[in-house]
Amino acid sequence: MVMMRSGRPRLVVVGNGMAGMRTVEELLKHGRDRYDITVFGAEPHGNYNRILLSPLLAGEKSLDDIMLNTREWYVANGITLHAGDAVVAVDRRRGVVRAASGLEVGYDRLLLATGSRPFVIPVPGADLPGVIAFRDIQDVERMLAAARDHRRAVVIGGGLLGLEAANGLRRQGMDVTVVHVSGSLMDRQLDKPAAELLKQALERHGLRIRLEAHTAEIFGDERVAGLRFKDGSCLEADLVVMAAGVRPNIELAQAAGLYCERAIVVDDTLQTLSDPRIYAVGECVQHRKATFGLVAPIWEQARVCATHLAGFGHGRYVQEATSTRLKVTGIDLFSAGDLVGGDGSEDLVFRDPRRGAYKRLVLSGDRIRGIVLYGDVADGPWYFELMQRGADVSAFRSRLVFGRRFCGGAA
């Protein structure tokens, strides 16, 4: 193993985002002197909380508010940060990464945390000025600039990211329409009744929603002027925000000859299958056919990966069921598990229009298999814990949908 003059092995981290830096933070818990650490990031900032880009857009947070690790933090922990200098090549034979600036740095261990890229729908006009993604601080700055000079915005994508972008632009004074290819909003997290309640609430907040809208073309001369849909109808727009999902960023790994499918394939230790010196975590990872976008599983990946990098190789990453608790424009949502159901499953449904509350529990036998909560999510963690344990709910099944306090404090 090639060492630095300090006598420590060299760890290079490609990606200065939440997954990579969480892994570094976990590694530092095992001792600050295990590696000489160098971090490369494409953005000219320290590490920030990408989840808080929506409040940044809405004007509820400042840039300082969303920073997780300032440049001073890197210095204090002896970490060399190359911000705004993305790695463009990995030479596995030499054990070297090369950055866009031409800088080359050797490694003994390499951690890939390259995240994901926004999915830009492949239609004519997608490259027009005024068509942007919603993924980083620069995107937010461009959206804020557009809001100062223009009035009409269209957000393509009715998932969480799209709805948060739409709300932020509305808060900046724009007239906003959300167009979504599906027949219901947030169709991966919500069933149709909950999605309809969400749609009605968002429309009361001033958003326009257009469902089953298949974009055929984005048109304009010097900049975007509108969208044309497959049914021939058009919608005028001065700004179009692509929020139709993400794709794992695996180009660097592929070019280095690492085995990839939908993402970089890793084993239970977060090691890549092609090279035991190279690890990967976060949205760029595929583990046992699954890819990841939620914080909880990525934090667990970071913990397990750091344990192995530190030389305590007893941990294994195990996928577990995850819940989704969201707040969309002030509306609380919670979902987990199987929302579709199947043969032999049963739905327990509770509606309270006055309170704007909706609950649906999908049961198979006497065990919870799926959870959808809208408006009143206080019992979400309890339902989720019952689902994870496979608890028998027969003793309080008739009262289950009303919540924990109606079930005799059942654990």
Short mmCIF file of C-alpha atoms in Angstrom, two decimals:
data_model
loop_
_atom_site.label_atom_id
_atom_site.label_comp_id
_atom_site.label_asym_id
_atom_site.label_seq_id
_atom_site.Cartn_x
_atom_site.Cartn_y
_atom_site.Cartn_z
CA MET A 1 0.00 0.00 0.00
CA VAL A 2 1.35 3.39 -1.01
CA MET A 3 1.46 5.82 1.91
CA MET A 4 1.72 9.54 2.32
CA ARG A 5 4.72 10.86 4.22
CA SER A 6 2.45 11.00 7.27
CA GLY A 7 2.40 7.21 7.20
CA ARG A 8 -1.37 7.20 6.76
CA PRO A 9 -3.17 5.67 3.76
CA ARG A 10 -4.88 8.09 1.39
CA LEU A 11 -8.66 8.26 1.09
CA VAL A 12 -10.09 10.24 -1.82
CA VAL A 13 -13.81 11.06 -1.76
CA VAL A 14 -15.45 11.90 -5.08
CA GLY A 15 -18.56 13.90 -4.25
CA ASN A 16 -18.94 16.57 -1.58
CA GLY A 17 -22.63 15.91 -0.98
CA MET A 18 -24.61 14.53 1.92
CA ALA A 19 -23.78 10.82 1.42
CA GLY A 20 -20.04 11.23 1.00
CA MET A 21 -19.62 13.67 3.85
CA ARG A 22 -21.83 11.65 6.18
CA THR A 23 -19.47 8.73 5.53
CA VAL A 24 -16.47 10.93 6.35
CA GLU A 25 -18.15 12.15 9.54
CA GLU A 26 -18.78 8.53 10.58
CA LEU A 27 -15.17 7.65 9.74
CA LEU A 28 -13.86 10.49 11.91
CA LYS A 29 -15.72 8.99 14.88
CA HIS A 30 -13.35 6.01 14.63
CA GLY A 31 -10.32 8.31 14.87
CA ARG A 32 -9.09 11.35 12.99
CA ASP A 33 -5.72 9.89 12.07
CA ARG A 34 -6.69 6.82 10.06
CA TYR A 35 -6.45 8.49 6.64
CA ASP A 36 -5.20 11.52 4.80
CA ILE A 37 -8.55 12.58 3.33
CA THR A 38 -9.03 14.53 0.11
CA VAL A 39 -12.51 15.52 -1.08
CA PHE A 40 -13.51 16.66 -4.57
CA GLY A 41 -16.82 18.40 -5.21
CA ALA A 42 -18.29 19.78 -8.43
CA GLU A 43 -19.97 22.70 -6.65
CA PRO A 44 -17.98 25.67 -5.27
CA HIS A 45 -19.35 25.27 -1.74
CA GLY A 46 -18.91 23.27 1.42
CA ASN A 47 -21.32 20.45 2.11
CA TYR A 48 -24.96 21.54 2.34
CA ASN A 49 -28.34 19.96 3.04
CA ARG A 50 -29.89 19.36 -0.37
CA ILE A 51 -33.24 18.61 1.27
CA LEU A 52 -33.43 22.29 2.28
CA LEU A 53 -33.15 23.64 -1.28
CA SER A 54 -36.94 24.04 -1.32
CA PRO A 55 -37.02 26.37 1.72
CA LEU A 56 -34.07 28.23 0.16
CA LEU A 57 -36.12 28.75 -3.00
CA ALA A 58 -39.18 29.80 -0.99
CA GLY A 59 -37.12 32.39 0.90
CA GLU A 60 -37.55 30.59 4.22
CA LYS A 61 -33.83 29.70 4.56
CA SER A 62 -30.56 31.41 3.67
CA LEU A 63 -27.49 29.76 2.16
CA ASP A 64 -25.79 29.83 5.57
CA ASP A 65 -28.81 28.08 7.09
CA ILE A 66 -28.50 25.02 4.86
CA MET A 67 -24.73 24.52 5.17
CA LEU A 68 -23.73 21.32 7.00
CA ASN A 69 -19.93 21.59 6.85
CA THR A 70 -18.24 24.93 6.29
CA ARG A 71 -14.79 25.23 4.74
CA GLU A 72 -13.46 25.80 8.27
CA TRP A 73 -14.77 22.34 9.26
CA TYR A 74 -12.63 20.68 6.59
CA VAL A 75 -9.55 22.57 7.76
CA ALA A 76 -10.22 21.76 11.40
CA ASN A 77 -10.44 18.05 10.57
CA GLY A 78 -7.35 18.01 8.36
CA ILE A 79 -9.37 17.36 5.19
CA THR A 80 -8.21 18.77 1.86
CA LEU A 81 -11.24 20.11 -0.05
CA HIS A 82 -11.19 20.83 -3.79
CA ALA A 83 -14.56 22.55 -4.23
CA GLY A 84 -15.67 23.42 -7.73
CA ASP A 85 -13.26 20.90 -9.27
CA ALA A 86 -15.05 17.72 -10.31
CA VAL A 87 -13.19 14.46 -10.83
CA VAL A 88 -13.32 13.53 -14.52
CA ALA A 89 -11.33 10.28 -14.57
CA VAL A 90 -10.23 7.43 -12.31
CA ASP A 91 -7.08 5.51 -13.24
CA ARG A 92 -7.48 2.30 -11.27
CA ARG A 93 -4.17 0.84 -12.42
CA ARG A 94 -2.20 3.80 -11.05
CA GLY A 95 -4.57 4.48 -8.15
CA VAL A 96 -5.07 8.10 -9.23
CA VAL A 97 -8.02 10.44 -9.82
CA ARG A 98 -7.83 13.37 -12.23
CA ALA A 99 -9.92 16.50 -11.77
CA ALA A 100 -11.24 18.93 -14.37
CA SER A 101 -8.43 21.35 -13.43
CA GLY A 102 -5.85 18.71 -14.39
CA LEU A 103 -4.94 18.04 -10.75
CA GLU A 104 -4.08 14.39 -10.06
CA VAL A 105 -4.29 12.85 -6.59
CA GLY A 106 -3.34 9.30 -5.64
CA TYR A 107 -5.47 7.10 -3.45
CA ASP A 108 -5.24 3.89 -1.46
CA ARG A 109 -9.00 3.84 -0.90
CA LEU A 110 -11.53 5.63 -3.08
CA LEU A 111 -15.11 6.52 -2.10
CA LEU A 112 -17.54 7.33 -4.91
CA ALA A 113 -20.47 9.47 -3.78
CA THR A 114 -21.44 10.96 -7.13
CA GLY A 115 -25.16 11.09 -6.38
CA SER A 116 -27.68 11.48 -9.16
CA ARG A 117 -28.53 13.72 -12.08
CA PRO A 118 -31.91 15.28 -12.85
CA PHE A 119 -33.85 13.44 -15.55
CA VAL A 120 -34.42 15.84 -18.44
CA ILE A 121 -37.31 14.58 -20.54
CA PRO A 122 -36.07 14.05 -24.11
CA VAL A 123 -38.29 16.45 -26.03
CA PRO A 124 -37.48 19.16 -28.58
CA GLY A 125 -36.65 22.45 -26.87
CA ALA A 126 -35.37 20.94 -23.63
CA ASP A 127 -32.12 22.88 -24.11
CA LEU A 128 -33.76 26.31 -24.52
CA PRO A 129 -32.74 29.11 -22.14
CA GLY A 130 -35.26 29.21 -19.32
CA VAL A 131 -35.53 25.41 -19.04
CA ILE A 132 -33.71 24.30 -15.90
CA ALA A 133 -33.50 21.42 -13.46
CA PHE A 134 -33.93 21.64 -9.68
CA ARG A 135 -30.98 19.90 -8.10
CA ASP A 136 -28.44 22.29 -6.60
CA ILE A 137 -27.80 25.81 -5.30
CA GLN A 138 -27.06 27.15 -8.78
CA ASP A 139 -30.45 25.91 -9.98
CA VAL A 140 -32.11 27.76 -7.10
CA GLU A 141 -30.23 30.95 -7.98
CA ARG A 142 -31.36 30.67 -11.60
CA MET A 143 -34.96 30.12 -10.54
CA LEU A 144 -34.86 33.13 -8.23
CA ALA A 145 -33.43 35.26 -11.04
CA ALA A 146 -36.21 34.09 -13.38
CA ALA A 147 -38.85 34.90 -10.75
CA ARG A 148 -37.60 38.50 -10.59
CA ASP A 149 -38.04 39.07 -14.32
CA HIS A 150 -40.81 36.69 -15.40
CA ARG A 151 -44.31 35.71 -14.39
CA ARG A 152 -45.34 32.29 -15.75
CA ALA A 153 -43.69 29.08 -14.57
CA VAL A 154 -44.38 25.46 -15.43
CA VAL A 155 -43.00 22.63 -13.30
CA ILE A 156 -42.81 19.24 -15.02
CA GLY A 157 -43.24 16.57 -12.37
CA GLY A 158 -45.85 16.06 -9.68
CA GLY A 159 -43.65 14.28 -7.16
CA LEU A 160 -42.31 15.81 -3.97
CA LEU A 161 -39.50 17.74 -5.66
CA GLY A 162 -41.81 19.20 -8.29
CA LEU A 163 -44.41 20.27 -5.77
CA GLU A 164 -41.80 21.90 -3.56
CA ALA A 165 -40.34 23.74 -6.56
CA ALA A 166 -43.82 24.89 -7.53
CA ASN A 167 -44.56 26.13 -4.02
CA GLY A 168 -41.24 27.99 -3.86
CA LEU A 169 -41.86 29.74 -7.18
CA ARG A 170 -45.39 30.64 -6.10
CA ARG A 171 -43.93 32.13 -2.92
CA GLN A 172 -41.67 34.22 -5.18
CA GLY A 173 -44.74 35.68 -6.91
CA MET A 174 -44.94 33.52 -10.05
CA ASP A 175 -48.06 32.00 -11.58
CA VAL A 176 -47.27 28.28 -11.43
CA THR A 177 -48.70 25.24 -13.20
CA VAL A 178 -47.61 21.71 -12.31
CA VAL A 179 -47.87 19.24 -15.17
CA HIS A 180 -47.69 15.55 -14.33
CA VAL A 181 -47.77 12.58 -16.66
CA SER A 182 -49.69 10.38 -14.20
CA GLY A 183 -53.33 10.68 -13.19
CA SER A 184 -52.49 11.56 -9.58
CA LEU A 185 -49.85 13.52 -7.69
CA MET A 186 -47.06 11.77 -5.77
CA ASP A 187 -48.25 8.46 -7.16
CA ARG A 188 -45.29 6.57 -5.63
CA GLN A 189 -46.12 7.67 -2.09
CA LEU A 190 -49.88 8.24 -2.04
CA ASP A 191 -52.99 6.37 -3.06
CA LYS A 192 -55.54 8.15 -5.25
CA PRO A 193 -57.85 9.47 -2.51
CA ALA A 194 -54.93 11.03 -0.62
CA ALA A 195 -53.50 12.41 -3.86
CA GLU A 196 -56.84 14.02 -4.68
CA LEU A 197 -56.96 15.67 -1.27
CA LEU A 198 -53.45 16.97 -1.86
CA LYS A 199 -54.39 18.31 -5.30
CA GLN A 200 -57.38 20.19 -3.89
CA ALA A 201 -55.29 21.69 -1.09
CA LEU A 202 -52.55 22.82 -3.49
CA GLU A 203 -55.13 24.42 -5.78
CA ARG A 204 -56.53 26.31 -2.80
CA HIS A 205 -52.96 27.56 -2.22
CA GLY A 206 -52.94 28.99 -5.74
CA LEU A 207 -51.18 26.31 -7.78
CA ARG A 208 -52.62 25.01 -11.03
CA ILE A 209 -52.42 21.25 -11.55
CA ARG A 210 -52.59 19.52 -14.93
CA LEU A 211 -52.62 15.71 -14.76
CA GLU A 212 -52.10 13.12 -17.50
CA ALA A 213 -50.15 15.82 -19.36
CA HIS A 214 -47.64 14.34 -21.78
CA THR A 215 -45.17 17.01 -22.92
CA ALA A 216 -44.37 16.69 -26.63
CA GLU A 217 -42.35 19.87 -27.16
CA ILE A 218 -40.97 22.92 -25.40
CA PHE A 219 -41.08 25.85 -27.79
CA GLY A 220 -39.62 29.32 -28.02
CA ASP A 221 -37.19 31.40 -30.06
CA GLU A 222 -34.48 33.06 -27.95
CA ARG A 223 -35.84 31.51 -24.72
CA VAL A 224 -38.67 29.26 -23.64
CA ALA A 225 -42.18 30.49 -24.45
CA GLY A 226 -44.30 27.47 -23.64
CA LEU A 227 -45.07 23.76 -23.87
CA ARG A 228 -47.05 21.75 -26.38
CA PHE A 229 -48.66 18.52 -25.22
CA LYS A 230 -49.36 15.32 -27.12
CA ASP A 231 -53.07 16.15 -27.28
CA GLY A 232 -52.18 19.32 -29.22
CA SER A 233 -52.90 21.80 -26.43
CA CYS A 234 -50.36 24.42 -25.36
CA LEU A 235 -49.36 26.20 -22.17
CA GLU A 236 -47.43 29.47 -22.10
CA ALA A 237 -44.36 29.65 -19.87
CA ASP A 238 -41.40 31.95 -19.21
CA LEU A 239 -39.70 29.33 -17.03
CA VAL A 240 -39.83 25.52 -17.19
CA VAL A 241 -38.47 23.50 -14.27
CA MET A 242 -37.69 19.84 -14.85
CA ALA A 243 -38.51 17.85 -11.72
CA ALA A 244 -39.44 14.53 -13.29
CA GLY A 245 -37.05 12.38 -11.29
CA VAL A 246 -33.35 11.59 -11.14
CA ARG A 247 -30.95 9.01 -12.51
CA PRO A 248 -27.88 7.63 -10.69
CA ASN A 249 -24.70 9.44 -11.78
CA ILE A 250 -22.53 6.51 -12.87
CA GLU A 251 -20.61 7.84 -15.88
CA LEU A 252 -17.34 8.19 -13.97
CA ALA A 253 -17.63 4.67 -12.56
CA GLN A 254 -18.49 3.20 -15.95
CA ALA A 255 -15.53 4.92 -17.60
CA ALA A 256 -13.29 3.45 -14.87
CA GLY A 257 -14.51 -0.04 -15.72
CA LEU A 258 -16.51 -0.62 -12.54
CA TYR A 259 -19.47 -2.99 -12.78
CA CYS A 260 -22.71 -1.02 -13.08
CA GLU A 261 -26.31 -1.88 -13.83
CA ARG A 262 -28.82 0.89 -13.08
CA ALA A 263 -26.21 2.21 -10.63
CA ILE A 264 -22.81 1.23 -9.22
CA VAL A 265 -23.27 -2.30 -7.88
CA VAL A 266 -21.94 -2.79 -4.35
CA ASP A 267 -21.87 -5.65 -1.86
CA ASP A 268 -23.04 -5.62 1.77
CA THR A 269 -19.93 -3.68 2.83
CA LEU A 270 -20.53 -0.98 0.16
CA GLN A 271 -17.47 -2.20 -1.74
CA THR A 272 -17.74 -2.16 -5.52
CA LEU A 273 -17.76 -5.60 -7.12
CA SER A 274 -14.94 -4.75 -9.51
CA ASP A 275 -12.33 -3.27 -7.17
CA PRO A 276 -11.99 -3.86 -3.41
CA ARG A 277 -10.17 -0.52 -3.01
CA ILE A 278 -13.23 1.38 -4.22
CA TYR A 279 -16.43 1.93 -2.21
CA ALA A 280 -19.64 3.75 -3.15
CA VAL A 281 -22.55 5.20 -1.16
CA GLY A 282 -25.75 7.14 -1.77
CA GLU A 283 -27.92 7.69 -4.80
CA CYS A 284 -25.24 6.37 -7.18
CA VAL A 285 -25.41 2.91 -5.55
CA GLN A 286 -27.28 -0.28 -6.39
CA HIS A 287 -27.46 -2.88 -3.63
CA ARG A 288 -29.29 -6.16 -4.22
CA LYS A 289 -31.16 -4.66 -7.21
CA ALA A 290 -32.39 -1.60 -5.24
CA THR A 291 -31.40 2.04 -5.64
CA PHE A 292 -31.86 4.73 -3.00
CA GLY A 293 -33.14 8.27 -2.61
CA LEU A 294 -34.26 8.60 0.99
CA VAL A 295 -31.98 9.80 3.77
CA ALA A 296 -32.43 6.92 6.25
CA PRO A 297 -30.97 4.09 4.11
CA ILE A 298 -28.16 6.34 2.86
CA TRP A 299 -27.18 7.25 6.43
CA GLU A 300 -27.01 3.54 7.24
CA GLN A 301 -24.85 2.96 4.16
CA ALA A 302 -22.51 5.71 5.38
CA ARG A 303 -22.22 4.11 8.81
CA VAL A 304 -21.45 0.64 7.46
CA CYS A 305 -19.02 1.95 4.84
CA ALA A 306 -17.13 4.03 7.42
CA THR A 307 -16.85 1.02 9.70
CA HIS A 308 -15.12 -0.96 6.96
CA LEU A 309 -12.90 1.92 5.91
CA ALA A 310 -11.83 2.21 9.55
CA GLY A 311 -10.83 -1.44 9.60
CA PHE A 312 -13.71 -2.76 11.72
CA GLY A 313 -15.17 -5.02 9.05
CA HIS A 314 -18.01 -6.61 10.98
CA GLY A 315 -20.93 -4.49 9.78
CA ARG A 316 -23.17 -5.40 6.86
CA TYR A 317 -25.66 -3.15 5.12
CA VAL A 318 -29.16 -4.61 5.33
CA GLN A 319 -32.07 -3.03 3.50
CA GLU A 320 -35.05 -2.32 5.71
CA ALA A 321 -38.51 -1.00 5.04
CA THR A 322 -38.53 2.78 5.08
CA SER A 323 -41.28 5.24 5.77
CA THR A 324 -41.76 8.56 4.03
CA ARG A 325 -42.83 11.50 6.17
CA LEU A 326 -43.20 14.65 4.14
CA LYS A 327 -44.49 18.16 4.47
CA VAL A 328 -45.68 19.55 1.16
CA THR A 329 -46.59 23.24 1.38
CA GLY A 330 -47.59 22.80 5.02
CA ILE A 331 -49.54 19.57 4.49
CA ASP A 332 -48.33 16.53 6.44
CA LEU A 333 -48.09 13.17 4.65
CA PHE A 334 -46.86 9.76 5.77
CA SER A 335 -46.60 6.57 3.75
CA ALA A 336 -44.88 3.20 3.99
CA GLY A 337 -45.10 -0.32 2.67
CA ASP A 338 -47.44 -1.82 0.09
CA LEU A 339 -50.09 0.70 -0.96
CA VAL A 340 -51.56 -1.48 -3.71
CA GLY A 341 -52.59 -4.58 -1.79
CA GLY A 342 -53.54 -7.83 -3.44
CA ASP A 343 -55.59 -10.99 -3.10
CA GLY A 344 -56.75 -11.36 0.48
CA SER A 345 -55.70 -7.89 1.60
CA GLU A 346 -58.13 -5.51 3.28
CA ASP A 347 -58.25 -1.73 3.51
CA LEU A 348 -59.13 0.10 6.72
CA VAL A 349 -60.07 3.68 5.81
CA PHE A 350 -60.82 6.72 7.96
CA ARG A 351 -61.89 10.13 6.63
CA ASP A 352 -62.51 13.34 8.54
CA PRO A 353 -63.24 16.10 5.98
CA ARG A 354 -63.65 18.72 8.71
CA ARG A 355 -60.08 18.18 9.94
CA GLY A 356 -58.76 17.41 6.46
CA ALA A 357 -57.57 14.00 7.64
CA TYR A 358 -57.40 10.70 5.72
CA LYS A 359 -55.97 7.36 6.82
CA ARG A 360 -55.69 4.07 4.95
CA LEU A 361 -54.14 0.93 6.36
CA VAL A 362 -53.59 -2.07 4.11
CA LEU A 363 -53.84 -5.31 6.09
CA SER A 364 -53.00 -8.86 5.14
CA GLY A 365 -54.54 -11.14 7.69
CA ASP A 366 -53.96 -9.41 11.00
CA ARG A 367 -50.76 -7.62 10.01
CA ILE A 368 -50.20 -4.16 8.54
CA ARG A 369 -48.69 -4.17 5.07
CA GLY A 370 -49.17 -0.55 3.97
CA ILE A 371 -49.85 2.89 5.46
CA VAL A 372 -51.10 6.16 3.95
CA LEU A 373 -51.79 9.13 6.22
CA TYR A 374 -52.82 12.61 5.08
CA GLY A 375 -53.22 15.62 7.34
CA ASP A 376 -52.95 13.70 10.63
CA VAL A 377 -49.65 11.80 10.75
CA ALA A 378 -49.09 11.61 14.51
CA ASP A 379 -49.58 7.83 14.59
CA GLY A 380 -47.37 7.18 11.56
CA PRO A 381 -44.30 5.99 13.51
CA TRP A 382 -46.48 3.69 15.64
CA TYR A 383 -48.17 2.10 12.62
CA PHE A 384 -44.76 1.76 10.95
CA GLU A 385 -43.27 0.05 13.99
CA LEU A 386 -46.19 -2.43 14.03
CA MET A 387 -45.63 -3.08 10.33
CA GLN A 388 -41.89 -3.62 10.75
CA ARG A 389 -42.40 -6.09 13.60
CA GLY A 390 -45.15 -7.94 11.76
CA ALA A 391 -47.27 -7.44 14.88
CA ASP A 392 -50.62 -9.22 15.22
CA VAL A 393 -53.22 -6.43 15.49
CA SER A 394 -56.27 -8.70 15.88
CA ALA A 395 -56.83 -7.64 19.52
CA PHE A 396 -57.50 -4.03 18.48
CA ARG A 397 -58.15 -4.36 14.76
CA SER A 398 -61.59 -2.72 14.92
CA ARG A 399 -60.08 0.38 16.54
CA LEU A 400 -56.75 0.43 14.71
CA VAL A 401 -57.58 3.13 12.18
CA PHE A 402 -58.51 5.59 14.95
CA GLY A 403 -54.97 5.60 16.32
CA ARG A 404 -52.90 4.41 19.22
CA ARG A 405 -54.83 6.04 22.04
CA PHE A 406 -57.99 4.19 20.97
CA CYS A 407 -56.15 0.87 21.04
CA GLY A 408 -55.46 0.73 24.76
CA GLY A 409 -51.86 1.92 24.36
CA ALA A 410 -51.00 -1.18 22.36
CA ALA A 411 -47.25 -1.47 21.78
#
